[in-house]
Tab-separated table of C-alpha atoms and ligand atoms in Angstrom:
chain	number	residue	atom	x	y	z
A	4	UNK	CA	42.661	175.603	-106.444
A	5	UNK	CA	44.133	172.854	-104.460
A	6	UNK	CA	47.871	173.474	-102.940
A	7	UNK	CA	49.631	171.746	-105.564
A	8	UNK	CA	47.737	173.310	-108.226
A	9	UNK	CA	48.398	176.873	-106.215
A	10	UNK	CA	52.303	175.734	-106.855
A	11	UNK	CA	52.164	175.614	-110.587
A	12	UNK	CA	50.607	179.384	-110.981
A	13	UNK	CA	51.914	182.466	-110.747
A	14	UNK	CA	51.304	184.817	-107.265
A	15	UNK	CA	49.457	187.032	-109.766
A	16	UNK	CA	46.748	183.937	-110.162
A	17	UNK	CA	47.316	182.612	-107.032
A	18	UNK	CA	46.191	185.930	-105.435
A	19	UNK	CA	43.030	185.561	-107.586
A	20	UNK	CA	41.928	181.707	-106.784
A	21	UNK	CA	44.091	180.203	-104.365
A	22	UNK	CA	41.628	178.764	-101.778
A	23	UNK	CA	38.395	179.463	-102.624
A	24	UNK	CA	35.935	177.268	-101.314
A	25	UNK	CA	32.487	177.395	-103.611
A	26	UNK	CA	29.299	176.803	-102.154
A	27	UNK	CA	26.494	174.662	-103.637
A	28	UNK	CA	25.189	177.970	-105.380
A	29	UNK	CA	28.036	178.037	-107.943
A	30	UNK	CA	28.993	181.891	-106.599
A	31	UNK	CA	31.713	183.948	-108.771
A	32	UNK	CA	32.788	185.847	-105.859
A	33	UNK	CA	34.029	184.538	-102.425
A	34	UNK	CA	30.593	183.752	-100.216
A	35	UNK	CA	30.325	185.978	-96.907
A	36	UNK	CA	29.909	183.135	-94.221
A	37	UNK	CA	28.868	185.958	-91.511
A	38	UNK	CA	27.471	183.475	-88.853
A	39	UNK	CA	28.738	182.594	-85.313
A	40	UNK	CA	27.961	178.862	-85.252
A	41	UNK	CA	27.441	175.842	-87.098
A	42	UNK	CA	24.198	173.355	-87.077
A	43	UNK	CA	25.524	169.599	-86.704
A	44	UNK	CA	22.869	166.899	-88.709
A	45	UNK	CA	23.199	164.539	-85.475
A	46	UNK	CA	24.580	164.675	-81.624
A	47	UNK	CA	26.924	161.923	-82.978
A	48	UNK	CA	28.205	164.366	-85.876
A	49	UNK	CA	28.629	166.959	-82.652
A	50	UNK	CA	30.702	164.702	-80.704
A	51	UNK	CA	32.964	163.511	-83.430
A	52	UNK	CA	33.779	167.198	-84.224
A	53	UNK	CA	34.356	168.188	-80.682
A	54	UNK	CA	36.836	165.281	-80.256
A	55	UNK	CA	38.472	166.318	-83.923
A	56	UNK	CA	36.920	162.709	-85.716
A	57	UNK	CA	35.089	164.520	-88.586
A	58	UNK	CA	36.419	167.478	-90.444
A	59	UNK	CA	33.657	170.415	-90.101
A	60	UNK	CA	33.152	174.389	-88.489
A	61	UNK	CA	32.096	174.559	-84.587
A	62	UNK	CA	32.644	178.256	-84.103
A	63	UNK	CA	34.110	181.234	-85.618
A	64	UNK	CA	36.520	182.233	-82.913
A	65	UNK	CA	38.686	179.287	-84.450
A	66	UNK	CA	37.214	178.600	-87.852
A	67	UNK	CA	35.158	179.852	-90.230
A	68	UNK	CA	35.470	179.325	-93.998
A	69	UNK	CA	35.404	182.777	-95.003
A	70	UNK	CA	38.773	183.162	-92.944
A	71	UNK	CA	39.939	179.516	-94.220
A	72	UNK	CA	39.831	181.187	-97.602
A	73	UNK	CA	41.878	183.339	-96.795
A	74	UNK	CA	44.391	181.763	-94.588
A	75	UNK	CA	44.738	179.490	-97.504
A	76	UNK	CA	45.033	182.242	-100.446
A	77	UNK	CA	47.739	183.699	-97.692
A	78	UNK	CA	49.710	180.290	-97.890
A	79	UNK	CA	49.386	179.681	-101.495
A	80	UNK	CA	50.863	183.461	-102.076
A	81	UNK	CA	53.478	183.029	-99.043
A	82	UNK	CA	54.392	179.155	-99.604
A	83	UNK	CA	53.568	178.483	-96.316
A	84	UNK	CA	52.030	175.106	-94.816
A	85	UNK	CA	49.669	176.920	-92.587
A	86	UNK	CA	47.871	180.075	-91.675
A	87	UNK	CA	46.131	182.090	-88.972
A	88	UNK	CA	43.942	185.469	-89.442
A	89	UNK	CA	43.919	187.588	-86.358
A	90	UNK	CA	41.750	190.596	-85.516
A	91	UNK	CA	44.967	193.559	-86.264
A	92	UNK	CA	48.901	192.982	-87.072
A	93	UNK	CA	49.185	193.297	-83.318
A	94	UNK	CA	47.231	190.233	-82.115
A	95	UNK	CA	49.562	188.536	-84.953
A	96	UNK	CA	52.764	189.534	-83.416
A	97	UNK	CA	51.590	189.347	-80.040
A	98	UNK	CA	50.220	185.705	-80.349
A	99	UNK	CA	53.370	184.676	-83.003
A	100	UNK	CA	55.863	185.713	-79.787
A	101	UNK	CA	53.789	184.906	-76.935
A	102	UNK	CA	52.683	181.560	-77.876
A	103	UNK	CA	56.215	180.785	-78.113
A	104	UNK	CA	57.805	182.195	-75.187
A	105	UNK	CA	57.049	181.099	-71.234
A	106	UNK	CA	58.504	182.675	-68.177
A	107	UNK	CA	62.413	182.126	-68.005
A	108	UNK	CA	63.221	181.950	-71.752
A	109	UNK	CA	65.015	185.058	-73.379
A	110	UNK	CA	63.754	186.621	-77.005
A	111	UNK	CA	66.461	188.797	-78.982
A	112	UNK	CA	64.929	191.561	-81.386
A	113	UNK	CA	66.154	194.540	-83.954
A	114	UNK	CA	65.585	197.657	-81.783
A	115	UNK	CA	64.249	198.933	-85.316
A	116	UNK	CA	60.669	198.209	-84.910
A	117	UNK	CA	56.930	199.073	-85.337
A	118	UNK	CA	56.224	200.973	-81.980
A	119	UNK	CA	53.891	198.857	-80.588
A	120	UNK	CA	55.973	195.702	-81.629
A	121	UNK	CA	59.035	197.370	-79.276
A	122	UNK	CA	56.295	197.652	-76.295
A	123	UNK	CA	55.568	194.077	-76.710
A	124	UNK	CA	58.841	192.880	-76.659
A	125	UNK	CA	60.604	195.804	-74.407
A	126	UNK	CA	57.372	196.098	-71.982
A	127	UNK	CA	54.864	193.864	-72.278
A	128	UNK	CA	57.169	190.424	-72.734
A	129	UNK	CA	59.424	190.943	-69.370
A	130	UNK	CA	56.036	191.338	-67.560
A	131	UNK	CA	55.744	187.529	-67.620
A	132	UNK	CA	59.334	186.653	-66.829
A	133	UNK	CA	60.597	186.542	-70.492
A	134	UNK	CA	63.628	188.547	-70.989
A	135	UNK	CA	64.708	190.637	-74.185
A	136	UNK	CA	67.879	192.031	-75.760
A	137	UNK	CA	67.071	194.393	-78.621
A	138	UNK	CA	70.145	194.428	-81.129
A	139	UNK	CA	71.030	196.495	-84.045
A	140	UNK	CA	69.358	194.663	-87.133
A	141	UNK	CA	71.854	195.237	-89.657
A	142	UNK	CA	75.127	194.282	-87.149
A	143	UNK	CA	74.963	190.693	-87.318
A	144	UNK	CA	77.674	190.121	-84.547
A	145	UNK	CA	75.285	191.892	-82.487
A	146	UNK	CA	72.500	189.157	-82.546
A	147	UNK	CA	75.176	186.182	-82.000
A	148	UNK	CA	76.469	187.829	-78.933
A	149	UNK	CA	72.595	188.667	-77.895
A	150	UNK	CA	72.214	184.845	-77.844
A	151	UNK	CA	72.149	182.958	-73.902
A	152	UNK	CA	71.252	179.306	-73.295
A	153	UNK	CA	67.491	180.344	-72.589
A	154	UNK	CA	67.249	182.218	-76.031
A	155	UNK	CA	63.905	180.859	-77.680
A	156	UNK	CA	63.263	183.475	-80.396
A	157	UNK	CA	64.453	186.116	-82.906
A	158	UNK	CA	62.133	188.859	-84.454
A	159	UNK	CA	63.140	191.489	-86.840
A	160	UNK	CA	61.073	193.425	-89.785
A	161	UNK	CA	62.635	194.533	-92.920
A	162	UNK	CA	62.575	197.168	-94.112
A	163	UNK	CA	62.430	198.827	-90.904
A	164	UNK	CA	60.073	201.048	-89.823
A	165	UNK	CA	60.545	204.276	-90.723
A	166	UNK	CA	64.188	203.999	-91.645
A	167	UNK	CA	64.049	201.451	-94.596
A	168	UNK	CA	67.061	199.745	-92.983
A	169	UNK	CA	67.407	196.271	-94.627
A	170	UNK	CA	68.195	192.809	-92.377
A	171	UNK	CA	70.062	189.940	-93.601
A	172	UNK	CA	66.987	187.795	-93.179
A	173	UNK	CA	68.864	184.426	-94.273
A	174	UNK	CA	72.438	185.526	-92.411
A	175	UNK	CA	70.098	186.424	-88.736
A	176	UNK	CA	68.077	182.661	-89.433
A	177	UNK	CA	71.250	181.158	-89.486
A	178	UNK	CA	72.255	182.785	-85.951
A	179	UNK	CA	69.316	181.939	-84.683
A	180	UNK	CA	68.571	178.210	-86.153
A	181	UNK	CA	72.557	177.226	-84.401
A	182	UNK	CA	71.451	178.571	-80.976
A	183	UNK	CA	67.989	176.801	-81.501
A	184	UNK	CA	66.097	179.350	-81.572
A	185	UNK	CA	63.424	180.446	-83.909
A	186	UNK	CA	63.150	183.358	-86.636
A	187	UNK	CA	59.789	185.542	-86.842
A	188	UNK	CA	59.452	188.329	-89.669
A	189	UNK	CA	57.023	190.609	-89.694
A	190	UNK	CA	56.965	191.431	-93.296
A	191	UNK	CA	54.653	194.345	-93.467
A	192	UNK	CA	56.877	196.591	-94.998
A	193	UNK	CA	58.120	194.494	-97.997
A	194	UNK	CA	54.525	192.741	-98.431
A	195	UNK	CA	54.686	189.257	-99.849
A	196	UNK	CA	55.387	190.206	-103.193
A	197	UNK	CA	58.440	191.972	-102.753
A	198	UNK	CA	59.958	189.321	-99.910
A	199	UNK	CA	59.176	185.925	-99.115
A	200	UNK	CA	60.855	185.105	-95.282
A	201	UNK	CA	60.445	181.588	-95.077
A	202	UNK	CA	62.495	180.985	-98.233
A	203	UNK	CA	65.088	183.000	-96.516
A	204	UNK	CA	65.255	180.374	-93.439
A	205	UNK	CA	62.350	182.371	-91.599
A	206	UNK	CA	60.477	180.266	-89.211
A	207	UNK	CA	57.157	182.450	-89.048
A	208	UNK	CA	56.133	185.424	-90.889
A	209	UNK	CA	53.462	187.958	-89.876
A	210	UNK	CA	51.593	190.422	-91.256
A	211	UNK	CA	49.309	193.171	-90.118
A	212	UNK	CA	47.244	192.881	-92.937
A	213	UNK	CA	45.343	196.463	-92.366
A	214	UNK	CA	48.167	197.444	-94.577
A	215	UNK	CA	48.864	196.538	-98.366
A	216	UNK	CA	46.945	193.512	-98.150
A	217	UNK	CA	43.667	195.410	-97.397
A	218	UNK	CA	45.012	198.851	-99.094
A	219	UNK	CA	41.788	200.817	-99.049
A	220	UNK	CA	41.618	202.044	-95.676
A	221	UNK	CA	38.893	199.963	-95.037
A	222	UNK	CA	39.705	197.148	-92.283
A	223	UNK	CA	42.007	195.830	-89.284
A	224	UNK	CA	43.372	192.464	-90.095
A	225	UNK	CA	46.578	190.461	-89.203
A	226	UNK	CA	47.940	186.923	-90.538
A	227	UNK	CA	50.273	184.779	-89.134
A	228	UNK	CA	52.121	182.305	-91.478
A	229	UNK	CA	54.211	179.157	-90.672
A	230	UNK	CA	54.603	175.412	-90.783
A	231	UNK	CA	51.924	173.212	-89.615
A	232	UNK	CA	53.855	172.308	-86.741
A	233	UNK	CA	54.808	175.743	-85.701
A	234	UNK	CA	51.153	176.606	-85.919
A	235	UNK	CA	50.007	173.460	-84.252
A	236	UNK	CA	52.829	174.160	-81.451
A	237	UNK	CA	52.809	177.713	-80.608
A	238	UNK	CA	49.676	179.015	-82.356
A	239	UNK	CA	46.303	177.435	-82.627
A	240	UNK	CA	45.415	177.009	-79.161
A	241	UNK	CA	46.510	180.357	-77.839
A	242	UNK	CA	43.980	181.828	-80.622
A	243	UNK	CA	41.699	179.154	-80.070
A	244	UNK	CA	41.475	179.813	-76.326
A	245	UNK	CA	42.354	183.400	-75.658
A	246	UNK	CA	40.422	184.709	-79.162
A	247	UNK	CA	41.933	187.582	-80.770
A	248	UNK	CA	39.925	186.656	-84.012
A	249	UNK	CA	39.222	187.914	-87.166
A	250	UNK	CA	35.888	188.831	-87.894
A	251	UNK	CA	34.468	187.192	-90.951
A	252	UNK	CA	33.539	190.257	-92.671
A	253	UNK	CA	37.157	191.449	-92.205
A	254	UNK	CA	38.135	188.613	-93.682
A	255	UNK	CA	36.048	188.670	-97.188
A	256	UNK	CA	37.178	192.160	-97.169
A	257	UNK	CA	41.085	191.078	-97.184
A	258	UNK	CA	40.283	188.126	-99.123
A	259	UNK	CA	39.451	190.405	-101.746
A	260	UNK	CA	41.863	192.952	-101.272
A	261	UNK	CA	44.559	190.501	-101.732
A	262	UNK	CA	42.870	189.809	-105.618
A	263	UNK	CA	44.113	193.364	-106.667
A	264	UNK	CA	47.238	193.317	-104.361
A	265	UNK	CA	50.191	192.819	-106.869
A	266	UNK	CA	48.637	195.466	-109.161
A	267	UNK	CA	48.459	198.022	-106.498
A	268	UNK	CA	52.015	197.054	-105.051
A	269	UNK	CA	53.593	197.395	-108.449
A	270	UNK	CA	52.115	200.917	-109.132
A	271	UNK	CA	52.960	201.797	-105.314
A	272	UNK	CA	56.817	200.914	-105.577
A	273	UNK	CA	56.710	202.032	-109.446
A	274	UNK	CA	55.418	205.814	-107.739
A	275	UNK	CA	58.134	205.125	-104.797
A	276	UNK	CA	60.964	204.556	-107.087
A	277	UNK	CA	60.034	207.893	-109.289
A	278	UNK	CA	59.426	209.928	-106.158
A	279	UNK	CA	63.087	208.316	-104.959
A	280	UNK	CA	64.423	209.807	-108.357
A	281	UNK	CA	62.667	213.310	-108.147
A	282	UNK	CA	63.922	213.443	-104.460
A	283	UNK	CA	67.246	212.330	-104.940
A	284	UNK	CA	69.111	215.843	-105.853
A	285	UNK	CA	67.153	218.476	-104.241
A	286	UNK	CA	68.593	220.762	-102.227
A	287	UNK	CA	65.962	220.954	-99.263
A	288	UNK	CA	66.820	216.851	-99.000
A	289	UNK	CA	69.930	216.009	-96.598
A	290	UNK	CA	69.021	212.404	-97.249
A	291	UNK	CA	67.123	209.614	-99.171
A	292	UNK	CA	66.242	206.311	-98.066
A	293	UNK	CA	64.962	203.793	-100.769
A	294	UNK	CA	65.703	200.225	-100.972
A	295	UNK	CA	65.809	200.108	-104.672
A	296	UNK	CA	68.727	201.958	-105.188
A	297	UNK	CA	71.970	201.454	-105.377
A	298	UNK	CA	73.094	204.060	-102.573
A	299	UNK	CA	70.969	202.752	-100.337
A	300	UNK	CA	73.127	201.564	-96.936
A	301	UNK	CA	72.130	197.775	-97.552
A	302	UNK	CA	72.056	197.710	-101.081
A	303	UNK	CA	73.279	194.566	-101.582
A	304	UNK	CA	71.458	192.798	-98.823
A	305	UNK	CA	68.140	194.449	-100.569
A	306	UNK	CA	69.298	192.650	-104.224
A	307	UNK	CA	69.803	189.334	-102.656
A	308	UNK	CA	66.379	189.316	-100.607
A	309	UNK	CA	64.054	191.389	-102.395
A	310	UNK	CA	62.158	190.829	-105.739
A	311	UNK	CA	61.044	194.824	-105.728
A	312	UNK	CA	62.067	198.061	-104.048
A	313	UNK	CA	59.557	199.715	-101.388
A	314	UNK	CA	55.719	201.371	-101.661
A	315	UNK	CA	57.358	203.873	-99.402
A	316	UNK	CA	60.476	206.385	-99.269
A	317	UNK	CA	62.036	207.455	-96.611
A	318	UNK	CA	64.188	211.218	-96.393
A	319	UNK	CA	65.382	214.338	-94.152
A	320	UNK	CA	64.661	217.516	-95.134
A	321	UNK	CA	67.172	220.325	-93.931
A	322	UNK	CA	65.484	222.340	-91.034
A	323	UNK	CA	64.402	219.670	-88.969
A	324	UNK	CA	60.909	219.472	-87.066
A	325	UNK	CA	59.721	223.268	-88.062
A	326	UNK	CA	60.494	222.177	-91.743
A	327	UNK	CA	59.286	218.652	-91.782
A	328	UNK	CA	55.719	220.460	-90.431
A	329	UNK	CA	56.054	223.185	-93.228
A	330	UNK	CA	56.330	220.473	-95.343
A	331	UNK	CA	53.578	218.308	-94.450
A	332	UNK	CA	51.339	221.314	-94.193
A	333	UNK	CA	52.176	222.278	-97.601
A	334	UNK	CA	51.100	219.057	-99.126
A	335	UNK	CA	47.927	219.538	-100.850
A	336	UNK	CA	47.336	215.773	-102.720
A	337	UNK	CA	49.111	213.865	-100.092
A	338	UNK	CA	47.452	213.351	-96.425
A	339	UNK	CA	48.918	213.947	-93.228
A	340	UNK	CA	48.680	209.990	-91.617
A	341	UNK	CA	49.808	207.132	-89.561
A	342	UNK	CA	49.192	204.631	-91.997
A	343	UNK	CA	50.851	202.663	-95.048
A	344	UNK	CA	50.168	201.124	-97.990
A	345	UNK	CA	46.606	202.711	-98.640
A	346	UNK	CA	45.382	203.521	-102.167
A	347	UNK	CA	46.132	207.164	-101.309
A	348	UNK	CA	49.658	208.716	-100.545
A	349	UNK	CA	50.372	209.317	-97.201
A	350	UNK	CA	52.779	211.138	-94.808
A	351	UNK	CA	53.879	210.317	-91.509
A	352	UNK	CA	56.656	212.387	-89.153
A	353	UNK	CA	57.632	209.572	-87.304
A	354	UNK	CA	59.591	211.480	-84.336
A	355	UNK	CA	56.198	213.231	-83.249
A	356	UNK	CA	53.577	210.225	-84.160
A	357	UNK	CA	54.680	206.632	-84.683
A	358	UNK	CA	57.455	206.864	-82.253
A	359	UNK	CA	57.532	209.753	-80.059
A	360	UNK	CA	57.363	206.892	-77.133
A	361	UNK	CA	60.944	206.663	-77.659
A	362	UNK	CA	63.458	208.829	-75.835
A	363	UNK	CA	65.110	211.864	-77.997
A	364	UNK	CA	68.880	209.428	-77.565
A	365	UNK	CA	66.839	206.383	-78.641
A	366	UNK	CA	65.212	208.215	-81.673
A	367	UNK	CA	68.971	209.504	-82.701
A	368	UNK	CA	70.525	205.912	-82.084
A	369	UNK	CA	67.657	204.581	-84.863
A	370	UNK	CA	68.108	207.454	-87.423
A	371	UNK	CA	64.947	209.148	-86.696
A	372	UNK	CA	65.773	212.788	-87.003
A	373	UNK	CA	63.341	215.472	-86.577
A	374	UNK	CA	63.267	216.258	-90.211
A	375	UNK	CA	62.692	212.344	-91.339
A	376	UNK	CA	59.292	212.222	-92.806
A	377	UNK	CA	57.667	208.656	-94.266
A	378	UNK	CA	56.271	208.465	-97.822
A	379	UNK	CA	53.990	205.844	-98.434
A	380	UNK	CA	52.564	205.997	-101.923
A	381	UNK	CA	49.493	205.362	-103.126
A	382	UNK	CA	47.625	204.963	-106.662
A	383	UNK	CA	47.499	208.375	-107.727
A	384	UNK	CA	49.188	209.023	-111.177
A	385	UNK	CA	53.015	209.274	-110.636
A	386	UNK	CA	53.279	212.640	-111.905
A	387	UNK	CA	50.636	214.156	-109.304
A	388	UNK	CA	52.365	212.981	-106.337
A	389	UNK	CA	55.833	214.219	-107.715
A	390	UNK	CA	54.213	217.780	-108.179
A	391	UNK	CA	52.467	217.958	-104.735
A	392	UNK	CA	55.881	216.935	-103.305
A	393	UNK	CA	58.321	219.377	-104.956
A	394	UNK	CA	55.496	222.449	-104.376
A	395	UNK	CA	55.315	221.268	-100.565
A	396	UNK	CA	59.157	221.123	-100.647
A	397	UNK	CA	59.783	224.733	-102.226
A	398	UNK	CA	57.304	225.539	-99.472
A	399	UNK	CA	58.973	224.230	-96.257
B	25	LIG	C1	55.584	196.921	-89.244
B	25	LIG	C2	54.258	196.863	-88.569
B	25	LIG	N1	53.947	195.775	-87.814
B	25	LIG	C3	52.767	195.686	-87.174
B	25	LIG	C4	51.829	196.693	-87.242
B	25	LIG	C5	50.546	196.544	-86.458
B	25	LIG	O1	49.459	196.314	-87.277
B	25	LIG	P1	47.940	196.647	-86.872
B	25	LIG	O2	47.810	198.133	-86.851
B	25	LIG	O3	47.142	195.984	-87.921
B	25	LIG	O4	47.708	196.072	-85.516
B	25	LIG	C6	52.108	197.841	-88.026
B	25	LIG	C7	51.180	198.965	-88.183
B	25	LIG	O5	50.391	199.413	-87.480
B	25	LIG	C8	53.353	197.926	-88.684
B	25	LIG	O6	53.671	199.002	-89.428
């Protein structure tokens, strides 16, 4: 499917047979290109592709066509111009930021993150003389007075991990764009269905695609989405050069995963949304977090930029961290993990796992209690996971 054809279809199709690229065997399924190098006809034909004269592979730290097909499926789905796979979500964000940022510039960022996106921009960013501000997502004066002369980049997710927090993705481009400065989203937590960023006025938007995109559990992957000139300007050679790549195996395997991935996301936030209901009264619950409803703190913001609510739920249950154990303890269908957006249900306590780096004040100025827990739901039958959660509940 060329890009123009990808335009025409659906992101149902377009997850099916955007970029494929079919051997001379005629294959049904996507071809596993699991080979380091590439064989050039001539020493001429190895010169011109060295000096970028005739289109072709050299070596699979930089291209393969295994990845290409799914860089390109990724763009078709995202409506981006270009695409790189990394090896996790982390060499993504790491790369997106870094290859944008040199010593002396300043990056501003929601203080709501992914923990290991907060080290790289609290920690690991200053190390090399940039400078960060992290603001409060939602508080949009916060990020204009964040701004300096040497600002160079925003970065935000939404919704935020764990708290489901929504950011006005098109109000915070706008900030940024008039202090010329870029936007990066990682959209993990909406997944490309449910949010597209670069509509919204994003600049870049990255995924760690070990997430919905694989959704079996099965692989590390990350993806990092743009125009061709941001990719040509702050991406490619970093990757090229410093080679946190994706293996081509890992690749095929996300390739594929993205051919079932708006079936799965539509059961996941269809299970999310019925949990949210079940959830909503009960009297061990002192509060709910779902972005599909209409109590939820950002509603609006949510309606404007989202096509779909959440694969995960968010809530408090009364008697804090001995509870929120009792609780997960008491679950007998959903597991006790770190993860999201995995074909089974899982449960994360993110003040003792995800983000017990942070200090207890830090943890209280993001929401994270010691009775939140993290529901990320899976494709189990609705009903199932509603029972296992209201028998753990009457438990805890
Ligand atoms: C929002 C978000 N961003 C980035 C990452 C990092 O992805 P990975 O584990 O694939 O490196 C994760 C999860 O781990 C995440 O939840």
């Amino acid at each position: 499917m060329s890009a123009s054809a990808a335009k025409r279809y659906r992101p149902e199709t377009r997850l099916v047979h955007a970029g494929t690229l079919r051997s001379q065997f005629g294959e049904t399924c996507e071809a596993l290109f699991l080979t380091q190098g590439y064989v050039y006809e001539t020493a001429l034909s190895a010169e011109k592709r060295f000096k970028g004269e005739e289109p072709g592979y050299q070596y699979s730290r930089f291209s393969n066509p295994t990845v290409t097909m799914f860089e390109a499926r990724m763009c078709a789905l995202e409506g981006a111009q270009a695409a790189r796979a990394t090896a996790t979500g982390m060499a993504a964000v790491t790369t997106a930021l870094m290859g944008q940022l040199r010593a002396g510039d300043h990056i501003v960022a929601a203080e709501a993150l992914f923990g290991s996106c907060r080290y790289v921009v609290e920690d690991h960013l200053p190390r090399y003389g940039v400078a960060s501000t992290l603001v409060e997502g939602t508080d949009l004066a916060q990020w204009q007075n964040a701004v300096r002369p040497n600002t160079k980049t925003f970065f935000l997710e939404s919704p935020t991990n764990p708290t489901l927090e929504v950011i006005d993705i098109a109000e915070v481009a706008k900030i940024a764009h008039a202090a010329g400065a870029t936007l990066v989203v990682d959209n993990v937590f909406s997944t490309p269905l449910w949010q597209r960023p670069l509509e919204l006025g994003a600049d870049c938007v990255v995924y760690s695609a070990t997430k919905h995109i694989d959704g079996q559990g099965r692989c590390l992957g990350g993806v990092i989405l743009a125009s061709e000139d941001f990719i040509q300007n702050h991406v490619h050679t970093l990757l090229r050069q410093t080679g946190p790549s994706i293996s081509p195996f890992n690749a095929w395997v996300l390739l594929k995963g993205l051919e079932t991935l708006a079936v799965r996301v539509q059961r996941q936030t269809d299970t999310a949304a019925t949990v949210a209901v079940a959830l909503a009264e009960h009297p061990k619950i002192s509060r709910l977090i779902y972005p599909g409803r209409t109590d939820h703190p950002q509603a609006a913001v949510a309606q404007r930029q989202m096509r779909g609510g959440s694969t995960l739920v968010a809530f408090e249950i009364k008697g804090g961290k001995a509870a929120a154990f009792r609780f997960q303890d008491a679950l007998k269908l959903v597991r006790i993990s770190n993860n999201l957006g995995d074909a089974k249900s899982l449960i994360t306590h993110p003040a003792t796992t995800t983000h017990q780096r942070l200090t207890p004040a830090q943890r209280a100025e993001l929401g994270i209690s010691d009775g939140l827990v993290r529901l990320s739901l899976g494709l189990e039958h609705p009903d199932d996971v509603v029972e296992d959660v209201m028998a753990a509940l009457a438990a805890a």
